[in-house]
Coordinates of C-alpha atoms in Angstrom, one line a residue:
M1042 CA 3.8 -19.8 21.6
S1043 CA 1.3 -17.6 23.3
P1044 CA -0.6 -14.8 21.7
R1045 CA 0.3 -11.2 22.6
A1046 CA -2.1 -8.4 23.2
A1047 CA -3.8 -7.1 20.0
F1048 CA -2.7 -3.8 18.7
P1049 CA -5.2 -1.1 17.6
G1050 CA -8.1 -2.2 15.3
E1051 CA -7.2 0.1 12.5
V1052 CA -4.3 -2.2 11.7
R1053 CA -6.8 -4.9 10.8
R1054 CA -8.5 -2.5 8.4
A1055 CA -5.3 -1.4 6.9
A1056 CA -4.1 -4.9 6.5
A1057 CA -7.3 -6.0 4.9
S1058 CA -7.1 -3.1 2.5
A1059 CA -3.5 -3.9 1.6
C1060 CA -4.4 -7.6 1.1
S1061 CA -7.3 -6.6 -1.2
R1062 CA -4.9 -4.6 -3.4
S1063 CA -2.5 -7.5 -3.5
R1064 CA -5.3 -9.9 -4.7
L1065 CA -5.3 -11.9 -1.5
R1066 CA -8.5 -13.7 -0.8
S1067 CA -10.0 -15.2 2.3
G1068 CA -10.0 -18.9 2.2
S1069 CA -8.6 -22.1 3.5
T1070 CA -5.9 -22.2 6.2
V1071 CA -2.9 -24.5 6.4
L1072 CA -0.3 -25.1 9.1
L1073 CA 2.3 -22.4 9.9
P1074 CA 5.9 -23.4 9.3
S1075 CA 8.2 -23.5 12.3
M1076 CA 10.9 -25.7 13.7
L1077 CA 8.4 -28.5 14.4
M1078 CA 5.4 -27.6 12.2
F1079 CA 5.0 -27.8 8.5
G1080 CA 2.9 -25.7 6.1
V1081 CA 1.9 -22.1 5.9
I1082 CA -1.0 -20.0 6.9
L1083 CA -2.7 -18.7 3.7
A1084 CA -3.6 -15.1 3.3
S1085 CA -7.0 -15.2 5.0
S1086 CA -8.9 -13.5 7.7
G1087 CA -7.4 -16.0 10.2
L1088 CA -3.9 -14.9 9.2
L1089 CA -4.7 -11.2 9.5
L1090 CA -6.1 -11.9 13.0
M1091 CA -2.9 -13.7 14.0
I1092 CA -0.8 -10.8 12.7
E1093 CA -2.9 -8.4 14.7
K1094 CA -2.5 -10.4 17.9
G1095 CA 1.2 -10.7 17.3
I1096 CA 1.2 -14.5 17.3
L1097 CA 3.2 -14.8 14.1
A1098 CA 6.0 -12.6 15.4
E1099 CA 6.8 -15.3 17.9
V1100 CA 7.7 -17.9 15.3
K1101 CA 11.3 -18.7 15.4
P1102 CA 13.2 -18.8 12.1
L1103 CA 13.6 -22.1 10.4
P1104 CA 17.1 -23.5 11.0
L1105 CA 17.3 -24.2 7.2
H1106 CA 19.0 -21.1 5.9
P1107 CA 22.6 -20.3 6.6
A1108 CA 23.4 -16.6 7.1
A1109 CA 23.6 -14.7 3.8
G1110 CA 27.2 -14.7 2.7
E1111 CA 28.1 -18.1 4.1
V1112 CA 26.3 -20.3 1.5
S1113 CA 29.3 -20.8 -0.7
R1114 CA 31.5 -21.7 2.2
R1115 CA 29.1 -24.0 4.0
V1116 CA 29.6 -27.8 3.5
E1117 CA 26.2 -29.4 3.4
T1118 CA 25.7 -32.3 5.7
R1119 CA 23.3 -35.1 4.9
G1120 CA 21.0 -33.7 7.6
G1121 CA 21.2 -30.3 6.1
D1122 CA 20.2 -31.7 2.7
L1123 CA 17.2 -33.5 4.3
E1124 CA 16.1 -30.2 5.9
H1125 CA 16.4 -28.5 2.5
E1126 CA 14.2 -31.2 0.9
V1127 CA 11.6 -30.8 3.6
L1128 CA 11.6 -27.0 3.0
R1129 CA 11.2 -27.5 -0.7
D1130 CA 8.4 -29.9 -0.2
I1131 CA 6.7 -27.3 2.1
R1132 CA 7.0 -24.7 -0.7
N1133 CA 5.7 -27.0 -3.4
R1134 CA 2.7 -28.2 -1.3
T1135 CA 1.8 -24.7 -0.3
I1136 CA 2.0 -23.3 -3.8
R1137 CA -0.2 -26.2 -5.0
S1138 CA -2.7 -25.5 -2.2
V1139 CA -2.9 -21.7 -2.7
C1140 CA -2.9 -21.9 -6.5
G1141 CA -5.5 -24.6 -6.5
Q1142 CA -8.1 -22.2 -5.1
R1143 CA -10.8 -21.3 -7.7
A1144 CA -10.1 -17.6 -7.5
M1145 CA -6.4 -17.9 -8.4
P1146 CA -5.2 -17.5 -12.0
R1147 CA -4.4 -20.7 -14.0
S1148 CA -2.4 -19.0 -16.8
V1149 CA -0.9 -15.6 -17.7
W1150 CA -3.9 -14.9 -19.9
E1151 CA -6.2 -15.0 -16.9
L1152 CA -4.2 -12.1 -15.3
P1153 CA -5.3 -8.5 -15.6
A1154 CA -3.4 -6.8 -18.4
G1155 CA -1.0 -4.9 -16.0
Q1156 CA -0.1 -8.0 -14.0
R1157 CA 0.4 -9.9 -17.2
R1158 CA 2.8 -7.2 -18.6
T1159 CA 4.8 -7.3 -15.4
V1160 CA 5.4 -11.1 -15.4
L1161 CA 6.1 -11.3 -19.1
R1162 CA 8.5 -8.4 -18.7
H1163 CA 10.4 -10.4 -16.0
L1164 CA 10.6 -13.7 -17.8
L1165 CA 13.9 -14.0 -19.7
V1166 CA 14.2 -16.5 -22.5
S1167 CA 16.9 -18.8 -23.7
D1168 CA 15.8 -20.5 -26.9
K1169 CA 19.1 -22.3 -27.3
Y1170 CA 18.8 -24.0 -23.9
R1171 CA 15.0 -24.0 -23.8
F1172 CA 14.4 -22.3 -20.4
L1173 CA 12.6 -19.3 -18.9
Y1174 CA 14.0 -17.5 -15.9
C1175 CA 11.9 -15.0 -13.9
Y1176 CA 14.3 -12.5 -12.6
V1177 CA 13.7 -10.9 -9.2
P1178 CA 15.8 -7.8 -8.4
K1179 CA 17.9 -8.2 -5.2
V1180 CA 18.0 -12.0 -5.7
A1181 CA 21.2 -12.4 -7.6
C1182 CA 19.5 -11.5 -10.9
S1183 CA 22.5 -9.6 -12.3
N1184 CA 24.6 -12.7 -12.1
W1185 CA 21.8 -14.8 -13.8
K1186 CA 21.6 -12.2 -16.6
R1187 CA 25.4 -12.6 -17.0
I1188 CA 24.9 -16.3 -17.4
L1189 CA 22.2 -15.8 -20.0
K1190 CA 24.5 -13.5 -22.0
V1191 CA 27.3 -16.0 -21.9
L1192 CA 25.0 -18.8 -23.0
D1193 CA 23.9 -16.7 -25.9
G1194 CA 27.5 -15.7 -26.8
A1195 CA 27.0 -12.0 -26.0
L1196 CA 29.6 -12.2 -23.2
E1197 CA 32.9 -14.0 -23.1
S1198 CA 32.8 -14.9 -19.4
V1199 CA 30.6 -14.4 -16.3
D1200 CA 33.7 -12.8 -14.8
V1201 CA 33.9 -9.9 -17.3
K1202 CA 34.2 -6.7 -15.4
L1203 CA 31.5 -4.6 -17.1
K1204 CA 28.6 -2.6 -15.7
M1205 CA 25.5 -4.7 -16.2
D1206 CA 23.2 -3.6 -19.0
H1207 CA 19.8 -5.1 -17.9
K1208 CA 18.2 -4.7 -21.3
S1209 CA 20.6 -5.4 -24.2
D1210 CA 21.4 -8.9 -25.4
L1211 CA 18.5 -10.3 -23.4
V1212 CA 15.3 -11.8 -24.7
F1213 CA 12.1 -11.1 -22.8
L1214 CA 9.0 -13.3 -23.2
G1215 CA 6.8 -10.2 -23.3
D1216 CA 8.3 -9.2 -26.7
M1217 CA 6.9 -12.4 -28.3
T1218 CA 3.6 -13.2 -29.9
P1219 CA 0.9 -15.0 -27.9
D1220 CA 1.6 -18.3 -29.8
E1221 CA 5.3 -18.0 -29.1
I1222 CA 4.6 -17.2 -25.4
N1223 CA 2.3 -20.2 -25.0
Y1224 CA 4.8 -22.6 -26.7
R1225 CA 7.6 -21.6 -24.4
L1226 CA 5.5 -21.6 -21.2
K1227 CA 4.3 -25.1 -22.1
H1228 CA 7.6 -26.7 -23.3
Y1229 CA 10.5 -24.8 -21.6
Y1230 CA 12.1 -25.4 -18.2
K1231 CA 10.9 -22.6 -15.9
F1232 CA 12.7 -21.4 -12.8
V1233 CA 12.8 -18.5 -10.3
F1234 CA 15.0 -17.6 -7.3
V1235 CA 13.4 -16.3 -4.1
R1236 CA 14.7 -14.6 -0.9
N1237 CA 13.5 -13.8 2.6
P1238 CA 11.2 -10.8 1.9
A1239 CA 12.5 -8.8 4.9
E1240 CA 16.1 -9.2 3.8
R1241 CA 15.3 -8.4 0.2
L1242 CA 13.6 -5.1 1.3
L1243 CA 16.5 -4.1 3.5
S1244 CA 18.9 -5.0 0.7
A1245 CA 17.0 -2.8 -1.8
Y1246 CA 16.8 0.1 0.8
R1247 CA 20.5 0.1 1.6
N1248 CA 21.5 -0.2 -2.1
K1249 CA 19.1 2.2 -3.7
F1250 CA 19.1 4.9 -1.1
G1251 CA 22.6 4.5 0.1
E1252 CA 24.5 4.1 -3.2
I1253 CA 22.4 5.0 -6.3
K1254 CA 22.0 8.7 -7.0
E1255 CA 19.2 8.0 -9.6
Y1256 CA 17.0 6.4 -6.9
Q1257 CA 17.9 9.0 -4.3
Q1258 CA 16.7 11.8 -6.7
K1259 CA 13.7 9.9 -8.2
Y1260 CA 12.3 8.3 -5.0
G1261 CA 14.3 9.6 -2.0
V1262 CA 13.6 13.3 -2.4
E1263 CA 9.9 12.6 -2.6
I1264 CA 9.9 10.1 0.4
V1265 CA 11.6 12.6 2.7
R1266 CA 9.4 15.5 1.5
R1267 CA 6.3 13.4 2.2
Y1268 CA 7.2 11.9 5.6
R1269 CA 9.5 14.4 7.3
K1270 CA 8.8 17.8 8.6
N1271 CA 11.0 20.4 6.9
G1272 CA 12.4 17.7 4.6
G1273 CA 12.3 19.8 1.4
K1274 CA 16.0 20.4 1.3
S1275 CA 17.0 16.7 1.4
A1276 CA 19.0 15.3 -1.6
G1277 CA 17.2 12.0 -1.1
D1278 CA 20.4 10.3 0.3
D1279 CA 19.2 10.3 3.9
V1280 CA 16.0 8.3 3.7
T1281 CA 15.4 6.4 6.9
F1282 CA 14.3 2.8 6.9
S1283 CA 11.1 3.8 8.7
E1284 CA 10.4 6.4 6.1
F1285 CA 10.9 3.8 3.4
I1286 CA 8.4 1.4 5.2
R1287 CA 5.9 4.2 5.4
Y1288 CA 6.3 4.8 1.6
L1289 CA 5.7 1.1 0.9
L1290 CA 2.6 1.2 3.0
D1291 CA 1.2 4.0 0.9
E1292 CA 2.2 2.4 -2.4
E1293 CA -0.1 0.2 -4.5
V1294 CA 1.6 -3.1 -4.9
E1295 CA 1.1 -3.2 -8.7
R1296 CA 2.6 0.2 -9.1
M1297 CA 5.8 -0.5 -7.0
N1298 CA 9.3 -0.3 -8.4
E1299 CA 10.5 -3.8 -9.3
H1300 CA 13.2 -3.7 -6.6
W1301 CA 10.6 -3.8 -3.8
M1302 CA 7.6 -5.2 -5.6
P1303 CA 6.6 -8.6 -4.0
I1304 CA 8.0 -11.7 -5.8
Y1305 CA 4.5 -13.0 -6.2
N1306 CA 3.5 -10.0 -8.3
L1307 CA 6.7 -10.1 -10.3
C1308 CA 6.7 -13.8 -11.2
Q1309 CA 3.0 -14.9 -10.6
P1310 CA 3.8 -18.5 -9.5
C1311 CA 0.1 -19.5 -9.9
A1312 CA -0.2 -18.3 -13.5
V1313 CA 3.3 -19.7 -14.3
R1314 CA 4.0 -23.2 -13.1
Y1315 CA 7.7 -23.1 -12.3
D1316 CA 9.7 -26.4 -12.5
F1317 CA 12.2 -25.2 -9.9
I1318 CA 12.2 -22.5 -7.2
G1319 CA 15.7 -21.8 -6.0
S1320 CA 16.6 -19.8 -2.9
Y1321 CA 19.1 -17.0 -2.3
E1322 CA 20.1 -18.9 0.9
R1323 CA 21.3 -21.8 -1.2
L1324 CA 22.4 -19.8 -4.2
N1325 CA 25.4 -21.7 -5.4
E1326 CA 23.9 -25.2 -4.9
D1327 CA 20.6 -24.3 -6.5
A1328 CA 22.2 -22.4 -9.3
N1329 CA 24.4 -25.4 -10.1
H1330 CA 21.3 -27.6 -10.1
V1331 CA 19.6 -25.4 -12.7
L1332 CA 22.7 -25.2 -14.9
E1333 CA 22.9 -29.0 -14.9
K1334 CA 19.2 -29.3 -15.6
V1335 CA 19.4 -27.0 -18.7
Q1336 CA 22.6 -28.8 -19.8
A1337 CA 24.7 -25.6 -19.8
P1338 CA 28.3 -26.1 -20.8
S1339 CA 30.5 -27.4 -18.0
F1340 CA 32.8 -24.3 -18.1
I1341 CA 29.8 -22.0 -17.1
R1342 CA 29.6 -21.6 -13.3
F1343 CA 27.6 -19.2 -11.2
P1344 CA 29.7 -16.0 -10.6
E1345 CA 31.4 -15.4 -7.3
R1346 CA 30.1 -12.6 -5.2
Q1347 CA 31.7 -9.3 -6.0
S1348 CA 34.2 -8.1 -3.4
W1349 CA 32.5 -4.8 -2.9
Y1350 CA 29.1 -6.4 -2.1
K1351 CA 27.9 -5.9 1.4
P1352 CA 25.5 -8.7 2.3
V1353 CA 22.5 -8.3 4.7
T1354 CA 23.5 -10.3 7.8
A1355 CA 21.1 -11.5 10.5
E1356 CA 22.6 -8.9 12.8
T1357 CA 22.0 -6.1 10.3
L1358 CA 18.4 -7.2 9.7
H1359 CA 17.8 -7.5 13.5
Y1360 CA 19.1 -3.9 14.0
Y1361 CA 16.9 -2.3 11.3
L1362 CA 13.7 -4.2 12.2
C1363 CA 14.1 -3.7 16.0
N1364 CA 14.8 0.0 15.5
T1365 CA 11.6 0.5 13.4
Q1366 CA 8.2 0.9 15.0
R1367 CA 6.6 -2.5 15.4
R1368 CA 3.3 -1.0 14.1
L1369 CA 4.9 -0.2 10.8
I1370 CA 6.4 -3.7 10.4
K1371 CA 3.1 -5.4 11.2
E1372 CA 1.1 -3.2 8.9
L1373 CA 3.5 -4.0 6.1
L1374 CA 3.3 -7.8 6.4
P1375 CA 0.0 -8.2 4.5
K1376 CA 1.5 -6.7 1.4
Y1377 CA 4.3 -9.4 1.4
I1378 CA 2.4 -12.2 3.0
L1379 CA 2.2 -14.3 -0.2
D1380 CA 6.0 -14.1 -0.4
F1381 CA 6.4 -15.3 3.2
T1382 CA 3.8 -18.0 2.9
L1383 CA 4.3 -19.5 -0.6
F1384 CA 8.1 -19.6 -0.2
A1385 CA 8.0 -20.7 3.5
Y1386 CA 9.9 -17.9 5.1
P1387 CA 9.3 -17.1 8.8
L1388 CA 7.7 -13.7 9.5
P1389 CA 10.1 -11.2 11.1
N1390 CA 10.3 -11.4 14.9
V1391 CA 9.9 -7.9 16.3
T1392 CA 8.8 -8.9 19.8
S1393 CA 10.3 -6.9 22.7
E1394 CA 12.0 -10.0 24.0
F1395 CA 13.7 -10.7 20.8
C1396 CA 14.8 -7.1 20.2
R1397 CA 16.3 -6.9 23.6
Q1398 CA 18.8 -9.7 22.7

């Protein structure tokens, strides 16, 4: 893996500024995960330098994740299970290392008020089964909400064909008193599901700007007006992926819409010590593990993917990333670097060689 030529110096300044807004701090460095190396590079000056020189773009994806859409059909081999356990160990060790730094929050009460409101608003409560679930948009959260509603008796079945109401019949930790919050954080089983940050962003882009009129009018119209010459007549349904990336670059992380806010900021894995971190790439297996752990009734299973759902494939991701300016991708990485590093996802490969394939 050889370093590539550095791109212009202003990227380093932009990256450093973005990291500052995301509460990243310079500090220790650990090993970068690849096919043969374990660990992760923490958000530090060394990491930013590697991003600038293009070294990280050369890292090949871990062979631990099946393509999205194939998880439920894949039969896990013993070797595959071992690889999964190695990946989980990497994640756990990395989170302990990062969260062990003195500057990182140790509880939700150490967070600034805005960040605390965000995480408490995303922690769903099941008092009957004594668990907390931090929901992350675009990581199967609608199906998890269906399960919570079935567990509480508000829904008959996870297969009921109803438009998901993301507020009613759900209990949010943020609606409780400090004493009630502390008790549940201390005594309840806590879990979160994560996803490759690049795939999650692309999924949000395709869904919100390709299908949801409310998002087209609320965000799309402004994005086109801001980043396109003579874009004032757009209905917001023709936002390009590059324009979306430019919008994310200009957004403060803590003010982002939840569908593209980094998972770190939504769920604060340093302030909340999760007992289990599941992955979108092993959705069914990890969901079944959680349901067994919380002793959910045996008739409750994780819902099948809806027939209308269009998954982000490796080929789709390759197309969008390789048809976007490399400069934009590299400048965006620092805003999502904790999601990549803490959850052991490879940084997107946007090298010329890879994109020519």
